[in-house]
Amino acid sequence: MKIDRPREYVIQNLKYAFNPSSIAIVGVSNNPAKFGFQVVHGLRRYRYAGKIFAVNEHEDNVQGLKAYRKLTDIPEPVDMVFIAVRAEKVAPIIQEAIEKKVRIVAIATSDFTETGRDNLQDEITNLCRSNKLPMLGPNLLGIGNPHFGFNCGFAPVLPKKGGVALISQSGSAMLGAMGASQLRHYGLSFFAGLGNKADVDFSEMMLYAMGEPYTRCIAMYIEGLDSPDAFIDACREIVLKKPVVLLKAGSSAQGAKAAFRHSGAKNIGVNNAEFEKIFEMAGAIRVDTWQELLDASLALSMQPPLKNDNVALVTNGGGSGVLSADHFERCGLPMKDLAEISPDLADKMSPHMPSYWSGLNPLDLSGTAAPWQYEIAFQNCFEDDNVSCVMGSVCTTAVTNYSAITSVAITVHERYRHLGKPFVMEMHGGNTCNEAIVELRKHGIPAYPTPEQAVNAVVALRKYARIREKRT
């Protein structure tokens, strides 16, 4: 539902959604197959430190918790209410939450606008808004904050701690990010599945994220944008402090139909070209695929903006270097010859490299490259005032020491990070590469399994620098 501008009471109360001191779960169950069981299980599994209150009309005890018949029967204050009951029962529960002076409600229940029941969704939205009670959902999968061990909803795992605030209208997409977090250490500051997004707007969630201390980048999956003016105003304020990267799904004819059936997203009167203008005016970085959203947000949460186009690529694989150069050009950031960036740089490195190395750009150290040669190449690139970004690429050969090169990259990053030059790595291979990627990410270096993903990360850092230049 549309808002004219972000509401301050919503922004202020969102902190109770991600770090509440107490939570009441309405529809809690003793049956492991029920959502109401899994909510409590998720909170306990990750040792949520606050108080949990169970609300069930028929049971006296649920999962070892005393069960209350109504919210108003709970004798202590409640920060947040999580609702998982039939759609027809939601409005009376919201009325109880209002009487209880709850700070925020989250509604997992579906069967609202996405199934054509607009009136029922409007009823609960207007009830919340008229009483200044922020509402997340309905049709919401879950919310959480790994920094506080808070996992509230139906997510089977809590993601790794990190700097990306993930705001998504799709629960399944959000679960994909959590899988990526477990697999390759994609770290989140918090996550929010907004579902139908009936009340709390993207702009309000973004402004909360701007002030959230663990957030360094805001990533969004959007199916419908009800309040573009509020979005533009909020984003313009945010991007001077933190980058915003987004994926607008449902841009195809069939995708738009699926988006409506999924989250009730209508996008009436707004086509894809108009969305493009909205995001450009806002200063958001728009990507086309889910993988790009993950890759770009990871880099933006870990590395500084790229101030110009002087990127130096160090690799031991000619093919990987060629693929990277091609993709840089496709992305509108063509690579420069090393001589154009810094005429003397190749000569400084040449005595330490094999006679058959390439001092162009990419700098191809050859397949026999040793960790100490990578270190020399990285050091020279970082110490050269004309190089603004260093990208490292490591490809599998029989003599490649991934562990040692990973250690070199981490050491060099720690030594030179004060210079404000982005450092991105690509590790091209199998399981050993994946282990190296995880280790690099743990130390604040965005690392990827393909040349194109690493290039996309560098391009996002350059786009963010240009956005900031326009805003200052």
Coordinates of N, CA and C in Angstrom, one line a residue, residues 274-428:
E274 N 10.5 2.6 -17.1 CA 10.2 3.5 -16.1 C 10.9 3.2 -14.8
F275 N 10.9 1.9 -14.5 CA 11.7 1.4 -13.3 C 13.2 1.8 -13.4
E276 N 13.7 1.6 -14.6 CA 15.1 2.0 -14.8 C 15.3 3.5 -14.5
K277 N 14.4 4.3 -14.9 CA 14.6 5.8 -14.6 C 14.5 6.0 -13.1
I278 N 13.5 5.3 -12.4 CA 13.3 5.5 -11.0 C 14.6 5.1 -10.3
F279 N 15.2 4.0 -10.6 CA 16.4 3.5 -9.9 C 17.6 4.4 -10.2
E280 N 17.7 4.9 -11.4 CA 18.8 5.8 -11.8 C 18.6 7.2 -11.0
M281 N 17.4 7.7 -10.9 CA 17.2 8.9 -10.1 C 17.5 8.7 -8.7
A282 N 17.2 7.5 -8.2 CA 17.4 7.2 -6.8 C 18.9 7.0 -6.4
G283 N 19.7 6.6 -7.4 CA 21.1 6.3 -7.1 C 21.4 4.9 -6.7
A284 N 20.4 4.0 -7.1 CA 20.6 2.6 -6.8 C 21.3 1.9 -7.9
I285 N 22.1 0.9 -7.6 CA 22.7 0.0 -8.6 C 21.8 -1.1 -9.0
R286 N 21.3 -1.2 -10.2 CA 20.4 -2.2 -10.6 C 21.2 -3.3 -11.3
V287 N 20.9 -4.6 -10.9 CA 21.5 -5.7 -11.6 C 20.4 -6.6 -12.2
D288 N 20.8 -7.5 -13.0 CA 19.8 -8.3 -13.8 C 19.5 -9.7 -13.3
T289 N 20.5 -10.2 -12.5 CA 20.3 -11.6 -12.1 C 20.5 -11.7 -10.6
W290 N 20.0 -12.8 -10.0 CA 20.2 -13.1 -8.6 C 21.7 -13.2 -8.2
Q291 N 22.5 -13.9 -9.1 CA 23.9 -14.1 -8.8 C 24.6 -12.7 -8.8
E292 N 24.2 -11.8 -9.7 CA 24.8 -10.5 -9.7 C 24.5 -9.7 -8.4
L293 N 23.3 -9.9 -7.9 CA 22.9 -9.3 -6.6 C 23.8 -9.7 -5.5
L294 N 24.0 -11.0 -5.4 CA 24.9 -11.6 -4.4 C 26.3 -11.1 -4.6
D295 N 26.8 -11.1 -5.8 CA 28.2 -10.8 -6.0 C 28.5 -9.3 -5.8
A296 N 27.6 -8.5 -6.3 CA 27.8 -7.0 -6.2 C 27.7 -6.6 -4.7
S297 N 26.7 -7.1 -4.0 CA 26.5 -6.7 -2.6 C 27.6 -7.1 -1.7
L298 N 28.1 -8.3 -2.0 CA 29.3 -8.8 -1.2 C 30.5 -7.8 -1.4
A299 N 30.8 -7.5 -2.6 CA 31.9 -6.5 -2.8 C 31.7 -5.2 -2.2
L300 N 30.4 -4.7 -2.4 CA 30.1 -3.3 -1.8 C 30.1 -3.3 -0.3
S301 N 29.9 -4.5 0.3 CA 29.9 -4.5 1.8 C 31.3 -4.7 2.3
M302 N 32.3 -5.0 1.5 CA 33.7 -5.3 1.9 C 34.7 -4.3 1.5
Q303 N 34.5 -3.6 0.3 CA 35.6 -2.8 -0.3 C 35.1 -1.4 -0.5
P304 N 36.1 -0.5 -0.6 CA 35.7 0.9 -0.9 C 35.3 1.1 -2.3
P305 N 34.7 2.3 -2.7 CA 34.4 2.5 -4.1 C 35.6 2.6 -4.9
L306 N 35.5 2.4 -6.2 CA 36.6 2.4 -7.2 C 36.6 3.8 -7.8
K307 N 37.6 4.6 -7.5 CA 37.6 6.0 -7.9 C 37.8 6.3 -9.4
N308 N 38.5 5.4 -10.1 CA 38.6 5.6 -11.5 C 38.8 4.2 -12.2
D309 N 39.1 4.2 -13.5 CA 39.1 2.9 -14.3 C 40.4 2.2 -14.3
N310 N 41.4 2.6 -13.5 CA 42.7 2.0 -13.6 C 42.8 0.7 -12.8
V311 N 42.3 -0.3 -13.4 CA 42.3 -1.6 -12.8 C 43.4 -2.5 -13.3
A312 N 44.2 -3.1 -12.3 CA 45.3 -4.0 -12.7 C 44.9 -5.4 -12.3
L313 N 45.0 -6.3 -13.3 CA 44.6 -7.7 -13.1 C 45.8 -8.6 -13.1
V314 N 46.1 -9.3 -12.0 CA 47.2 -10.2 -11.9 C 46.7 -11.6 -11.9
T315 N 47.2 -12.5 -12.8 CA 46.7 -13.8 -13.0 C 47.8 -14.8 -13.4
N316 N 47.5 -16.1 -13.2 CA 48.4 -17.1 -13.6 C 47.8 -17.9 -14.8
G317 N 46.6 -17.4 -15.3 CA 45.9 -18.1 -16.3 C 45.6 -17.2 -17.5
G318 N 46.1 -17.5 -18.6 CA 45.9 -16.6 -19.8 C 44.4 -16.5 -20.1
G319 N 43.7 -17.7 -20.1 CA 42.3 -17.7 -20.5 C 41.5 -17.0 -19.6
S320 N 41.8 -17.1 -18.3 CA 41.0 -16.3 -17.3 C 41.2 -14.8 -17.5
G321 N 42.4 -14.4 -17.8 CA 42.6 -13.0 -18.1 C 41.9 -12.5 -19.3
V322 N 41.8 -13.3 -20.3 CA 41.1 -13.0 -21.6 C 39.6 -12.8 -21.3
L323 N 39.1 -13.8 -20.6 CA 37.6 -13.8 -20.2 C 37.3 -12.5 -19.4
S324 N 38.2 -12.2 -18.5 CA 38.0 -11.0 -17.6 C 38.0 -9.7 -18.5
A325 N 39.0 -9.6 -19.4 CA 39.1 -8.5 -20.2 C 37.8 -8.3 -21.1
D326 N 37.4 -9.4 -21.7 CA 36.2 -9.4 -22.5 C 35.0 -8.9 -21.7
H327 N 34.8 -9.4 -20.5 CA 33.7 -9.0 -19.7 C 33.7 -7.6 -19.2
F328 N 34.9 -7.1 -18.8 CA 35.1 -5.7 -18.5 C 34.5 -4.8 -19.6
E329 N 34.9 -5.2 -20.9 CA 34.4 -4.4 -22.0 C 32.9 -4.5 -22.1
R330 N 32.4 -5.7 -22.0 CA 30.9 -5.8 -22.1 C 30.2 -5.0 -21.0
C331 N 30.8 -4.8 -19.9 CA 30.2 -4.1 -18.8 C 30.5 -2.6 -18.9
G332 N 31.1 -2.1 -19.9 CA 31.4 -0.7 -20.1 C 32.5 -0.2 -19.3
L333 N 33.4 -1.0 -18.9 CA 34.6 -0.6 -18.1 C 35.9 -1.3 -18.8
P334 N 36.2 -0.9 -20.0 CA 37.3 -1.6 -20.7 C 38.6 -1.5 -20.0
M335 N 39.4 -2.5 -20.0 CA 40.7 -2.5 -19.3 C 41.7 -1.7 -20.1
K336 N 42.6 -1.1 -19.4 CA 43.7 -0.3 -20.0 C 44.9 -1.1 -20.1
D337 N 45.8 -0.8 -21.0 CA 47.2 -1.4 -21.0 C 47.9 -0.9 -19.7
L338 N 48.7 -1.8 -19.2 CA 49.5 -1.4 -18.0 C 50.3 -0.1 -18.3
A339 N 50.9 0.0 -19.5 CA 51.7 1.1 -19.9 C 50.9 2.4 -19.8
E340 N 49.6 2.3 -20.1 CA 48.7 3.5 -20.1 C 48.4 3.9 -18.7
I341 N 48.3 2.9 -17.8 CA 48.1 3.2 -16.4 C 49.3 3.7 -15.7
S342 N 50.4 3.0 -15.9 CA 51.7 3.3 -15.2 C 52.9 2.8 -16.0
P343 N 53.6 3.6 -16.8 CA 54.6 3.2 -17.8 C 55.7 2.3 -17.2
D344 N 56.0 2.5 -15.9 CA 57.2 1.9 -15.3 C 56.9 0.6 -14.5
L345 N 55.6 0.3 -14.4 CA 55.2 -0.7 -13.4 C 55.7 -2.1 -13.9
A346 N 55.5 -2.4 -15.2 CA 55.9 -3.7 -15.7 C 57.4 -3.9 -15.5
D347 N 58.2 -2.9 -15.8 CA 59.6 -3.0 -15.7 C 60.1 -3.3 -14.2
K348 N 59.4 -2.7 -13.2 CA 59.7 -3.0 -11.8 C 59.5 -4.4 -11.5
M349 N 58.5 -5.1 -12.1 CA 58.2 -6.4 -11.7 C 59.0 -7.5 -12.6
S350 N 59.4 -7.1 -13.7 CA 60.0 -8.0 -14.7 C 61.1 -8.8 -14.2
P351 N 62.1 -8.3 -13.4 CA 63.2 -9.1 -12.9 C 62.8 -10.3 -12.0
H352 N 61.6 -10.2 -11.5 CA 61.1 -11.3 -10.6 C 60.2 -12.3 -11.2
M353 N 59.9 -12.1 -12.5 CA 59.0 -12.9 -13.2 C 59.7 -13.8 -14.3
P354 N 59.1 -14.9 -14.7 CA 59.7 -15.7 -15.8 C 59.8 -14.9 -17.1
S355 N 60.7 -15.3 -17.9 CA 61.0 -14.6 -19.2 C 59.7 -14.5 -20.1
Y356 N 58.9 -15.5 -19.9 CA 57.7 -15.6 -20.8 C 56.4 -15.0 -20.2
W357 N 56.6 -14.2 -19.1 CA 55.4 -13.6 -18.5 C 54.9 -12.5 -19.4
S358 N 53.7 -12.0 -19.2 CA 53.1 -10.9 -19.9 C 52.9 -9.7 -19.0
G359 N 53.6 -8.6 -19.4 CA 53.5 -7.4 -18.6 C 52.5 -6.4 -19.1
L360 N 51.5 -7.0 -19.9 CA 50.4 -6.1 -20.4 C 49.4 -6.0 -19.2
N361 N 48.1 -5.9 -19.6 CA 47.1 -6.0 -18.6 C 45.9 -6.7 -19.2
P362 N 45.7 -8.0 -18.7 CA 46.1 -8.6 -17.5 C 47.6 -8.9 -17.5
L363 N 48.1 -8.9 -16.2 CA 49.5 -9.3 -16.0 C 49.5 -10.8 -15.8
D364 N 50.0 -11.5 -16.8 CA 49.9 -13.0 -16.8 C 51.3 -13.5 -16.3
L365 N 51.3 -14.0 -15.0 CA 52.5 -14.5 -14.4 C 52.9 -15.8 -14.9
S366 N 52.0 -16.5 -15.6 CA 52.2 -17.8 -16.2 C 51.7 -18.9 -15.2
G367 N 51.5 -20.1 -15.7 CA 50.9 -21.2 -14.9 C 51.9 -21.7 -13.8
T368 N 53.2 -21.3 -13.9 CA 54.1 -21.7 -12.9 C 54.3 -20.7 -11.7
A369 N 53.4 -19.7 -11.7 CA 53.6 -18.6 -10.8 C 53.6 -19.1 -9.3
A370 N 54.6 -18.7 -8.6 CA 54.8 -19.0 -7.2 C 54.1 -18.0 -6.3
P371 N 53.8 -18.4 -5.1 CA 53.1 -17.4 -4.2 C 53.9 -16.1 -4.0
W372 N 55.3 -16.2 -3.9 CA 56.1 -15.0 -3.8 C 56.0 -14.1 -5.0
Q373 N 55.8 -14.7 -6.2 CA 55.6 -13.8 -7.3 C 54.3 -13.1 -7.3
Y374 N 53.3 -13.8 -6.8 CA 52.0 -13.1 -6.6 C 52.2 -11.9 -5.6
E375 N 52.9 -12.2 -4.6 CA 53.1 -11.1 -3.6 C 53.8 -9.9 -4.2
I376 N 54.8 -10.1 -5.0 CA 55.6 -9.0 -5.6 C 54.6 -8.3 -6.5
A377 N 53.9 -9.0 -7.3 CA 52.9 -8.3 -8.3 C 51.9 -7.5 -7.5
F378 N 51.3 -8.1 -6.5 CA 50.3 -7.4 -5.7 C 50.9 -6.1 -5.0
Q379 N 52.1 -6.3 -4.4 CA 52.7 -5.2 -3.7 C 53.0 -4.0 -4.7
N380 N 53.5 -4.3 -5.8 CA 53.8 -3.3 -6.8 C 52.6 -2.6 -7.3
C381 N 51.5 -3.3 -7.5 CA 50.3 -2.7 -7.9 C 49.7 -1.8 -6.9
F382 N 49.7 -2.3 -5.6 CA 49.1 -1.5 -4.5 C 50.0 -0.2 -4.3
E383 N 51.3 -0.3 -4.4 CA 52.2 0.8 -4.1 C 52.3 1.8 -5.2
D384 N 51.8 1.5 -6.4 CA 51.8 2.4 -7.5 C 50.6 3.3 -7.4
D385 N 50.9 4.6 -7.3 CA 49.8 5.6 -7.1 C 48.8 5.7 -8.3
N386 N 49.2 5.2 -9.4 CA 48.3 5.2 -10.6 C 47.3 4.1 -10.7
V387 N 47.6 3.0 -9.9 CA 46.7 1.9 -9.9 C 45.6 2.1 -8.9
S388 N 44.4 2.0 -9.2 CA 43.3 2.3 -8.3 C 42.5 1.0 -7.8
C389 N 42.8 -0.1 -8.4 CA 42.1 -1.4 -8.0 C 43.0 -2.5 -8.4
V390 N 43.1 -3.5 -7.6 CA 43.9 -4.7 -7.9 C 42.9 -5.9 -7.9
M391 N 42.9 -6.7 -9.0 CA 42.1 -7.9 -9.1 C 43.1 -9.0 -9.3
G392 N 43.0 -10.0 -8.4 CA 43.8 -11.2 -8.5 C 43.0 -12.4 -9.0
S393 N 43.7 -13.2 -9.9 CA 43.0 -14.4 -10.4 C 44.0 -15.6 -10.3
V394 N 43.5 -16.7 -9.7 CA 44.3 -17.9 -9.5 C 43.6 -19.1 -10.2
C395 N 44.3 -19.7 -11.1 CA 43.8 -20.9 -11.8 C 44.5 -22.1 -11.4
T396 N 43.8 -23.3 -11.4 CA 44.4 -24.5 -10.9 C 45.5 -25.1 -11.9
T397 N 46.7 -25.3 -11.4 CA 47.7 -26.1 -12.1 C 48.3 -27.1 -11.2
A398 N 49.1 -27.9 -11.7 CA 49.7 -29.0 -10.8 C 50.6 -28.4 -9.8
V399 N 51.1 -27.2 -10.0 CA 52.1 -26.5 -9.1 C 51.5 -25.4 -8.3
T400 N 50.2 -25.1 -8.5 CA 49.6 -23.9 -7.8 C 49.4 -24.2 -6.3
N401 N 49.9 -23.4 -5.5 CA 49.7 -23.5 -4.1 C 48.7 -22.6 -3.6
Y402 N 47.4 -23.0 -3.6 CA 46.3 -22.2 -3.3 C 46.4 -21.6 -1.9
S403 N 46.7 -22.5 -1.0 CA 46.8 -22.0 0.4 C 47.8 -20.9 0.6
A404 N 48.9 -21.1 0.0 CA 50.0 -20.0 0.2 C 49.6 -18.7 -0.5
I405 N 49.0 -18.8 -1.7 CA 48.6 -17.6 -2.4 C 47.4 -16.9 -1.7
T406 N 46.5 -17.7 -1.1 CA 45.5 -17.1 -0.3 C 46.1 -16.4 0.9
S407 N 47.1 -16.9 1.6 CA 47.7 -16.3 2.7 C 48.4 -15.0 2.2
V408 N 49.0 -15.0 1.1 CA 49.7 -13.8 0.5 C 48.6 -12.7 0.3
A409 N 47.5 -13.1 -0.3 CA 46.5 -12.1 -0.6 C 45.9 -11.5 0.7
I410 N 45.7 -12.3 1.7 CA 45.3 -11.8 3.0 C 46.3 -10.8 3.6
T411 N 47.6 -11.2 3.6 CA 48.6 -10.4 4.2 C 48.7 -9.1 3.4
V412 N 48.7 -9.1 2.1 CA 48.8 -7.9 1.3 C 47.6 -7.0 1.6
H413 N 46.4 -7.6 1.7 CA 45.2 -6.8 1.9 C 45.3 -6.1 3.3
E414 N 45.8 -6.7 4.3 CA 45.9 -6.1 5.6 C 47.0 -5.0 5.5
R415 N 48.0 -5.2 4.8 CA 49.1 -4.2 4.7 C 48.7 -2.9 4.0
Y416 N 47.9 -3.1 2.9 CA 47.6 -1.9 2.1 C 46.1 -1.5 2.1
R417 N 45.3 -2.0 2.9 CA 43.9 -1.6 2.9 C 43.7 -0.2 3.2
H418 N 44.6 0.4 4.0 CA 44.5 1.8 4.4 C 44.6 2.8 3.2
L419 N 45.0 2.3 2.0 CA 45.1 3.1 0.8 C 43.8 3.3 0.2
G420 N 42.8 2.5 0.5 CA 41.4 2.7 -0.1 C 41.3 2.2 -1.5
K421 N 42.2 1.2 -1.9 CA 42.1 0.6 -3.2 C 41.3 -0.7 -3.1
P422 N 40.3 -0.9 -3.9 CA 39.6 -2.2 -3.8 C 40.5 -3.3 -4.2
F423 N 40.2 -4.5 -3.6 CA 41.0 -5.7 -3.9 C 39.9 -6.8 -4.0
V424 N 39.9 -7.4 -5.2 CA 38.9 -8.5 -5.5 C 39.7 -9.7 -6.1
M425 N 39.3 -10.9 -5.7 CA 40.0 -12.1 -6.1 C 39.0 -13.0 -6.8
E426 N 39.6 -13.8 -7.8 CA 38.9 -14.9 -8.4 C 39.7 -16.1 -8.3
M427 N 39.1 -17.2 -7.8 CA 39.8 -18.5 -7.7 C 39.1 -19.5 -8.6
H428 N 39.8 -19.9 -9.6 CA 39.2 -20.7 -10.7 C 39.5 -22.1 -10.6

